[in-house]
Amino acid sequence: MNPLICIENCETGETETREMTDEEVATLPIDDPAA
Amino acid sequence: MAIKTFTTGEVLTASDTNTYLANAGLVYVTGGTKSGAASYAFDNCFTSTYQNYRIVIDQLNLTVGGSAIRLQFRAGGSTITTGNYSYGYTGYKASGTSYNTASQNLSFAEIGVYVDTSGVELGSAIMDIFDPQLAKRTRGLSSGQGYEGGTGWRNGGLEFYGTTQFDGFNLALSGTGNFSFTYTIYGYRNI
């Protein structure tokens, strides 16, 4: 299972928490342990 | 200079109240508590209404210790990860040890907070973000408190080198696990 992302629309106040897509996981600023 | 000065016994009218609200220096955009996720996106918080913003983050609590808190800007619902981010912070730990960090040309920026312990509220930061909605460089100043073998404080800033117009931002960790925090976002009233 991928990590969860919480997305808030500050204009409407709506908030959604869901599993990240593989594309979104690739955007996470996690340090590369091998680096 | 005050919009109006009241005298003793004078009635505060709805009109006066509205005038004060419309002329407040910082205007509340959104706020609350976030928990249970590894990444938090705030979309449509940067609008044409305000040019500059203040973001207050408090009670940062990690489920896995050992992470810096990192920021990426967002546009149209997507996180922008081009290598245009830079940041630099100077600081001190309570022990007197210098506590600096800086890097450039990355896919993220840091907000000056690192927490090495889980399950305790050990981090906070205030950030001012300049011009995120304009087709100019987006810059920020941040002051943060964290804990890395002891309490430490950092002051510095971040930048996105480019002209992308952002409508939001994302907070995530340099390591694994979830995190929680309280937050408030304000807009600086335009002159």
PDB file of C-alpha atoms in Angstrom:
ATOM      1  CA  MET A   1       0.000   0.000   0.000  1.00  0.00           C
ATOM      2  CA  ASN A   2       1.261   3.482  -0.862  1.00  0.00           C
ATOM      3  CA  PRO A   3       1.411   6.260   1.766  1.00  0.00           C
ATOM      4  CA  LEU A   4      -1.643   8.429   2.354  1.00  0.00           C
ATOM      5  CA  ILE A   5      -2.009  11.975   1.109  1.00  0.00           C
ATOM      6  CA  CYS A   6      -4.405  14.521   2.586  1.00  0.00           C
ATOM      7  CA  ILE A   7      -5.511  17.193   0.118  1.00  0.00           C
ATOM      8  CA  GLU A   8      -7.329  20.281   1.337  1.00  0.00           C
ATOM      9  CA  ASN A   9      -9.087  22.635  -1.047  1.00  0.00           C
ATOM     10  CA  CYS A  10      -8.654  25.881   0.874  1.00  0.00           C
ATOM     11  CA  GLU A  11     -11.308  27.593  -1.231  1.00  0.00           C
ATOM     12  CA  THR A  12     -14.122  25.138  -0.540  1.00  0.00           C
ATOM     13  CA  GLY A  13     -12.877  23.654   2.721  1.00  0.00           C
ATOM     14  CA  GLU A  14     -13.194  20.142   1.322  1.00  0.00           C
ATOM     15  CA  THR A  15     -10.561  17.653   2.464  1.00  0.00           C
ATOM     16  CA  GLU A  16      -9.761  14.282   0.948  1.00  0.00           C
ATOM     17  CA  THR A  17      -7.412  11.656   2.396  1.00  0.00           C
ATOM     18  CA  ARG A  18      -6.522   8.767   0.117  1.00  0.00           C
ATOM     19  CA  GLU A  19      -3.733   6.441  -0.927  1.00  0.00           C
ATOM     20  CA  MET A  20      -1.189   8.138  -3.153  1.00  0.00           C
ATOM     21  CA  THR A  21      -0.896   7.067  -6.752  1.00  0.00           C
ATOM     22  CA  ASP A  22       2.459   5.714  -7.929  1.00  0.00           C
ATOM     23  CA  GLU A  23       3.002   9.012  -9.744  1.00  0.00           C
ATOM     24  CA  GLU A  24       2.398  10.948  -6.531  1.00  0.00           C
ATOM     25  CA  VAL A  25       4.727   8.679  -4.569  1.00  0.00           C
ATOM     26  CA  ALA A  26       7.428   9.588  -7.065  1.00  0.00           C
ATOM     27  CA  THR A  27       7.018  13.267  -6.088  1.00  0.00           C
ATOM     28  CA  LEU A  28       7.662  12.652  -2.379  1.00  0.00           C
ATOM     29  CA  PRO A  29      10.820  14.441  -1.214  1.00  0.00           C
ATOM     30  CA  ILE A  30      12.154  11.374   0.571  1.00  0.00           C
ATOM     31  CA  ASP A  31      15.919  10.997   0.846  1.00  0.00           C
ATOM     32  CA  ASP A  32      17.335   8.187  -1.196  1.00  0.00           C
ATOM     33  CA  PRO A  33      18.867   5.769   1.342  1.00  0.00           C
ATOM     34  CA  ALA A  34      21.402   4.719  -1.287  1.00  0.00           C
ATOM     35  CA  ALA A  35      22.493   8.306  -1.952  1.00  0.00           C
TER      36      ALA A  35
ATOM     37  CA  MET B   1      -1.999  54.306  11.424  1.00  0.00           C
ATOM     38  CA  ALA B   2      -5.373  53.156  12.756  1.00  0.00           C
ATOM     39  CA  ILE B   3      -8.375  53.219  10.416  1.00  0.00           C
ATOM     40  CA  LYS B   4     -10.399  54.876  13.164  1.00  0.00           C
ATOM     41  CA  THR B   5      -9.888  55.709  16.814  1.00  0.00           C
ATOM     42  CA  PHE B   6     -12.842  55.211  19.141  1.00  0.00           C
ATOM     43  CA  THR B   7     -13.564  57.406  22.111  1.00  0.00           C
ATOM     44  CA  THR B   8     -15.131  56.463  25.445  1.00  0.00           C
ATOM     45  CA  GLY B   9     -18.833  55.707  25.168  1.00  0.00           C
ATOM     46  CA  GLU B  10     -18.852  55.594  21.385  1.00  0.00           C
ATOM     47  CA  VAL B  11     -20.877  52.786  19.755  1.00  0.00           C
ATOM     48  CA  LEU B  12     -19.001  50.216  17.664  1.00  0.00           C
ATOM     49  CA  THR B  13     -21.227  49.878  14.617  1.00  0.00           C
ATOM     50  CA  ALA B  14     -21.481  47.068  12.073  1.00  0.00           C
ATOM     51  CA  SER B  15     -19.998  49.415   9.529  1.00  0.00           C
ATOM     52  CA  ASP B  16     -16.962  50.135  11.712  1.00  0.00           C
ATOM     53  CA  THR B  17     -16.522  46.440  12.425  1.00  0.00           C
ATOM     54  CA  ASN B  18     -16.625  45.604   8.729  1.00  0.00           C
ATOM     55  CA  THR B  19     -14.122  48.349   8.024  1.00  0.00           C
ATOM     56  CA  TYR B  20     -11.732  46.840  10.561  1.00  0.00           C
ATOM     57  CA  LEU B  21     -12.192  43.342   9.163  1.00  0.00           C
ATOM     58  CA  ALA B  22     -11.596  44.577   5.608  1.00  0.00           C
ATOM     59  CA  ASN B  23      -8.437  46.368   6.682  1.00  0.00           C
ATOM     60  CA  ALA B  24      -6.899  43.717   8.896  1.00  0.00           C
ATOM     61  CA  GLY B  25      -3.203  43.218   8.252  1.00  0.00           C
ATOM     62  CA  LEU B  26      -3.360  39.426   8.240  1.00  0.00           C
ATOM     63  CA  VAL B  27      -6.493  37.787   6.908  1.00  0.00           C
ATOM     64  CA  TYR B  28      -7.308  34.217   7.846  1.00  0.00           C
ATOM     65  CA  VAL B  29      -7.426  31.827   4.878  1.00  0.00           C
ATOM     66  CA  THR B  30      -7.641  28.410   6.504  1.00  0.00           C
ATOM     67  CA  GLY B  31      -6.472  26.446   9.505  1.00  0.00           C
ATOM     68  CA  GLY B  32      -6.946  23.328  11.564  1.00  0.00           C
ATOM     69  CA  THR B  33      -5.235  20.060  12.449  1.00  0.00           C
ATOM     70  CA  LYS B  34      -3.833  17.444  10.086  1.00  0.00           C
ATOM     71  CA  SER B  35      -2.946  13.862  10.981  1.00  0.00           C
ATOM     72  CA  GLY B  36      -2.773  10.323   9.623  1.00  0.00           C
ATOM     73  CA  ALA B  37      -0.974  10.967   6.327  1.00  0.00           C
ATOM     74  CA  ALA B  38       2.565  11.148   4.941  1.00  0.00           C
ATOM     75  CA  SER B  39       1.893  14.129   2.706  1.00  0.00           C
ATOM     76  CA  TYR B  40      -0.398  17.152   2.999  1.00  0.00           C
ATOM     77  CA  ALA B  41      -1.455  19.269   0.057  1.00  0.00           C
ATOM     78  CA  PHE B  42      -3.081  22.672   0.398  1.00  0.00           C
ATOM     79  CA  ASP B  43      -4.677  23.656  -2.904  1.00  0.00           C
ATOM     80  CA  ASN B  44      -6.239  27.001  -3.840  1.00  0.00           C
ATOM     81  CA  CYS B  45      -4.767  28.712  -0.764  1.00  0.00           C
ATOM     82  CA  PHE B  46      -2.712  31.124  -2.924  1.00  0.00           C
ATOM     83  CA  THR B  47      -5.076  33.297  -4.944  1.00  0.00           C
ATOM     84  CA  SER B  48      -5.043  36.675  -6.623  1.00  0.00           C
ATOM     85  CA  THR B  49      -6.597  38.150  -3.466  1.00  0.00           C
ATOM     86  CA  TYR B  50      -3.251  38.318  -1.643  1.00  0.00           C
ATOM     87  CA  GLN B  51       0.292  38.665  -2.879  1.00  0.00           C
ATOM     88  CA  ASN B  52       2.073  37.351   0.231  1.00  0.00           C
ATOM     89  CA  TYR B  53       1.155  34.744   2.832  1.00  0.00           C
ATOM     90  CA  ARG B  54       2.021  33.658   6.353  1.00  0.00           C
ATOM     91  CA  ILE B  55       1.896  29.960   7.225  1.00  0.00           C
ATOM     92  CA  VAL B  56       2.056  28.886  10.872  1.00  0.00           C
ATOM     93  CA  ILE B  57       2.872  25.244  11.613  1.00  0.00           C
ATOM     94  CA  ASP B  58       2.839  23.961  15.182  1.00  0.00           C
ATOM     95  CA  GLN B  59       2.807  20.755  17.238  1.00  0.00           C
ATOM     96  CA  LEU B  60       4.677  18.759  14.599  1.00  0.00           C
ATOM     97  CA  ASN B  61       4.616  15.118  15.639  1.00  0.00           C
ATOM     98  CA  LEU B  62       6.174  12.291  13.612  1.00  0.00           C
ATOM     99  CA  THR B  63       5.254   8.595  13.757  1.00  0.00           C
ATOM    100  CA  VAL B  64       8.850   7.758  12.754  1.00  0.00           C
ATOM    101  CA  GLY B  65      11.615  10.019  14.023  1.00  0.00           C
ATOM    102  CA  GLY B  66      14.404  11.347  11.843  1.00  0.00           C
ATOM    103  CA  SER B  67      12.972  13.646   9.194  1.00  0.00           C
ATOM    104  CA  ALA B  68      13.237  17.159   7.908  1.00  0.00           C
ATOM    105  CA  ILE B  69       9.958  18.822   6.984  1.00  0.00           C
ATOM    106  CA  ARG B  70       9.977  19.656   3.276  1.00  0.00           C
ATOM    107  CA  LEU B  71       7.863  21.949   1.152  1.00  0.00           C
ATOM    108  CA  GLN B  72       6.965  21.783  -2.519  1.00  0.00           C
ATOM    109  CA  PHE B  73       4.690  24.159  -4.354  1.00  0.00           C
ATOM    110  CA  ARG B  74       1.622  23.003  -6.238  1.00  0.00           C
ATOM    111  CA  ALA B  75      -0.200  24.211  -9.342  1.00  0.00           C
ATOM    112  CA  GLY B  76      -3.465  22.909 -10.718  1.00  0.00           C
ATOM    113  CA  GLY B  77      -3.561  20.042  -8.268  1.00  0.00           C
ATOM    114  CA  SER B  78      -0.065  18.761  -9.041  1.00  0.00           C
ATOM    115  CA  THR B  79       3.113  18.948  -6.970  1.00  0.00           C
ATOM    116  CA  ILE B  80       5.902  20.753  -8.821  1.00  0.00           C
ATOM    117  CA  THR B  81       9.130  18.779  -8.572  1.00  0.00           C
ATOM    118  CA  THR B  82      11.426  20.467 -11.055  1.00  0.00           C
ATOM    119  CA  GLY B  83      14.882  21.011  -9.609  1.00  0.00           C
ATOM    120  CA  ASN B  84      14.419  24.734  -9.038  1.00  0.00           C
ATOM    121  CA  TYR B  85      14.218  24.780  -5.245  1.00  0.00           C
ATOM    122  CA  SER B  86      16.920  26.101  -2.955  1.00  0.00           C
ATOM    123  CA  TYR B  87      17.096  26.802   0.744  1.00  0.00           C
ATOM    124  CA  GLY B  88      19.513  27.971   3.401  1.00  0.00           C
ATOM    125  CA  TYR B  89      19.236  28.187   7.178  1.00  0.00           C
ATOM    126  CA  THR B  90      21.486  29.221  10.006  1.00  0.00           C
ATOM    127  CA  GLY B  91      20.837  28.441  13.623  1.00  0.00           C
ATOM    128  CA  TYR B  92      21.890  27.182  16.991  1.00  0.00           C
ATOM    129  CA  LYS B  93      20.997  24.308  19.215  1.00  0.00           C
ATOM    130  CA  ALA B  94      20.306  25.011  22.861  1.00  0.00           C
ATOM    131  CA  SER B  95      23.672  23.375  23.590  1.00  0.00           C
ATOM    132  CA  GLY B  96      25.408  26.191  21.711  1.00  0.00           C
ATOM    133  CA  THR B  97      26.311  24.078  18.682  1.00  0.00           C
ATOM    134  CA  SER B  98      25.799  25.791  15.338  1.00  0.00           C
ATOM    135  CA  TYR B  99      22.940  24.276  13.391  1.00  0.00           C
ATOM    136  CA  ASN B 100      23.058  25.193   9.707  1.00  0.00           C
ATOM    137  CA  THR B 101      21.767  23.578   6.529  1.00  0.00           C
ATOM    138  CA  ALA B 102      21.580  24.610   2.884  1.00  0.00           C
ATOM    139  CA  SER B 103      21.195  23.109  -0.574  1.00  0.00           C
ATOM    140  CA  GLN B 104      20.162  24.102  -4.074  1.00  0.00           C
ATOM    141  CA  ASN B 105      18.692  22.845  -7.357  1.00  0.00           C
ATOM    142  CA  LEU B 106      16.489  20.308  -5.613  1.00  0.00           C
ATOM    143  CA  SER B 107      12.932  19.045  -6.192  1.00  0.00           C
ATOM    144  CA  PHE B 108      11.918  20.410  -2.781  1.00  0.00           C
ATOM    145  CA  ALA B 109      12.802  23.022  -0.192  1.00  0.00           C
ATOM    146  CA  GLU B 110      13.105  22.664   3.555  1.00  0.00           C
ATOM    147  CA  ILE B 111      11.316  24.833   6.107  1.00  0.00           C
ATOM    148  CA  GLY B 112      14.113  24.722   8.701  1.00  0.00           C
ATOM    149  CA  VAL B 113      12.662  22.034  10.951  1.00  0.00           C
ATOM    150  CA  TYR B 114      14.106  18.570  11.658  1.00  0.00           C
ATOM    151  CA  VAL B 115      12.664  16.167  14.247  1.00  0.00           C
ATOM    152  CA  ASP B 116      14.551  13.022  15.292  1.00  0.00           C
ATOM    153  CA  THR B 117      12.014  11.689  17.794  1.00  0.00           C
ATOM    154  CA  SER B 118       8.575  10.151  17.279  1.00  0.00           C
ATOM    155  CA  GLY B 119       5.395  10.555  19.264  1.00  0.00           C
ATOM    156  CA  VAL B 120       6.205  13.957  20.746  1.00  0.00           C
ATOM    157  CA  GLU B 121       5.226  17.408  19.535  1.00  0.00           C
ATOM    158  CA  LEU B 122       8.664  18.847  18.877  1.00  0.00           C
ATOM    159  CA  GLY B 123       8.441  21.103  15.856  1.00  0.00           C
ATOM    160  CA  SER B 124       6.994  24.427  14.810  1.00  0.00           C
ATOM    161  CA  ALA B 125       7.612  27.045  12.152  1.00  0.00           C
ATOM    162  CA  ILE B 126       6.390  30.317  10.771  1.00  0.00           C
ATOM    163  CA  MET B 127       6.851  30.935   7.065  1.00  0.00           C
ATOM    164  CA  ASP B 128       6.233  33.965   4.903  1.00  0.00           C
ATOM    165  CA  ILE B 129       5.737  33.102   1.223  1.00  0.00           C
ATOM    166  CA  PHE B 130       6.171  35.892  -1.320  1.00  0.00           C
ATOM    167  CA  ASP B 131       4.534  36.132  -4.757  1.00  0.00           C
ATOM    168  CA  PRO B 132       3.410  32.521  -5.242  1.00  0.00           C
ATOM    169  CA  GLN B 133       0.655  33.643  -7.642  1.00  0.00           C
ATOM    170  CA  LEU B 134       2.879  35.858  -9.771  1.00  0.00           C
ATOM    171  CA  ALA B 135       4.939  34.787 -12.767  1.00  0.00           C
ATOM    172  CA  LYS B 136       8.092  35.602 -10.800  1.00  0.00           C
ATOM    173  CA  ARG B 137      10.381  33.715  -8.470  1.00  0.00           C
ATOM    174  CA  THR B 138       8.520  32.499  -5.407  1.00  0.00           C
ATOM    175  CA  ARG B 139      10.507  33.151  -2.249  1.00  0.00           C
ATOM    176  CA  GLY B 140      10.012  32.474   1.412  1.00  0.00           C
ATOM    177  CA  LEU B 141      11.419  33.202   4.825  1.00  0.00           C
ATOM    178  CA  SER B 142      11.076  30.640   7.588  1.00  0.00           C
ATOM    179  CA  SER B 143      11.899  30.361  11.255  1.00  0.00           C
ATOM    180  CA  GLY B 144      11.630  26.933  12.783  1.00  0.00           C
ATOM    181  CA  GLN B 145      12.169  24.981  15.944  1.00  0.00           C
ATOM    182  CA  GLY B 146      12.932  21.283  15.907  1.00  0.00           C
ATOM    183  CA  TYR B 147      14.752  18.591  17.822  1.00  0.00           C
ATOM    184  CA  GLU B 148      17.890  16.788  16.633  1.00  0.00           C
ATOM    185  CA  GLY B 149      19.759  15.429  19.618  1.00  0.00           C
ATOM    186  CA  GLY B 150      18.484  18.494  21.443  1.00  0.00           C
ATOM    187  CA  THR B 151      16.293  21.475  20.730  1.00  0.00           C
ATOM    188  CA  GLY B 152      17.451  23.641  17.850  1.00  0.00           C
ATOM    189  CA  TRP B 153      16.289  26.768  16.058  1.00  0.00           C
ATOM    190  CA  ARG B 154      16.893  27.833  12.480  1.00  0.00           C
ATOM    191  CA  ASN B 155      16.228  31.007  10.518  1.00  0.00           C
ATOM    192  CA  GLY B 156      16.515  31.301   6.781  1.00  0.00           C
ATOM    193  CA  GLY B 157      14.622  30.982   3.595  1.00  0.00           C
ATOM    194  CA  LEU B 158      13.697  29.135   0.457  1.00  0.00           C
ATOM    195  CA  GLU B 159      13.215  29.908  -3.177  1.00  0.00           C
ATOM    196  CA  PHE B 160      11.720  28.456  -6.335  1.00  0.00           C
ATOM    197  CA  TYR B 161      13.831  29.713  -9.221  1.00  0.00           C
ATOM    198  CA  GLY B 162      11.306  30.090 -12.039  1.00  0.00           C
ATOM    199  CA  THR B 163       8.104  31.800 -13.085  1.00  0.00           C
ATOM    200  CA  THR B 164       5.566  29.065 -12.348  1.00  0.00           C
ATOM    201  CA  GLN B 165       2.423  30.496 -10.761  1.00  0.00           C
ATOM    202  CA  PHE B 166       1.443  28.423  -7.740  1.00  0.00           C
ATOM    203  CA  ASP B 167      -1.951  28.024  -6.101  1.00  0.00           C
ATOM    204  CA  GLY B 168      -0.842  25.802  -3.238  1.00  0.00           C
ATOM    205  CA  PHE B 169       1.886  23.867  -1.501  1.00  0.00           C
ATOM    206  CA  ASN B 170       2.644  20.455  -0.082  1.00  0.00           C
ATOM    207  CA  LEU B 171       4.361  19.400   3.152  1.00  0.00           C
ATOM    208  CA  ALA B 172       6.055  16.018   3.453  1.00  0.00           C
ATOM    209  CA  LEU B 173       8.967  14.335   5.219  1.00  0.00           C
ATOM    210  CA  SER B 174      12.528  13.504   4.191  1.00  0.00           C
ATOM    211  CA  GLY B 175      11.986  10.060   5.703  1.00  0.00           C
ATOM    212  CA  THR B 176       9.206   7.564   6.139  1.00  0.00           C
ATOM    213  CA  GLY B 177       6.099   7.518   8.319  1.00  0.00           C
ATOM    214  CA  ASN B 178       3.197   9.881   8.893  1.00  0.00           C
ATOM    215  CA  PHE B 179       3.129  13.195  10.711  1.00  0.00           C
ATOM    216  CA  SER B 180       0.606  15.517  12.278  1.00  0.00           C
ATOM    217  CA  PHE B 181       0.485  19.239  12.999  1.00  0.00           C
ATOM    218  CA  THR B 182      -1.732  22.233  13.504  1.00  0.00           C
ATOM    219  CA  TYR B 183      -1.687  24.989  10.907  1.00  0.00           C
ATOM    220  CA  THR B 184      -3.004  28.412  10.067  1.00  0.00           C
ATOM    221  CA  ILE B 185      -2.630  30.185   6.730  1.00  0.00           C
ATOM    222  CA  TYR B 186      -3.076  33.943   6.472  1.00  0.00           C
ATOM    223  CA  GLY B 187      -2.962  36.348   3.580  1.00  0.00           C
ATOM    224  CA  TYR B 188      -1.214  39.686   3.963  1.00  0.00           C
ATOM    225  CA  ARG B 189      -3.720  42.324   2.978  1.00  0.00           C
ATOM    226  CA  ASN B 190      -2.570  44.068  -0.177  1.00  0.00           C
ATOM    227  CA  ILE B 191      -1.878  47.777   0.015  1.00  0.00           C
TER     228      ILE B 191
END
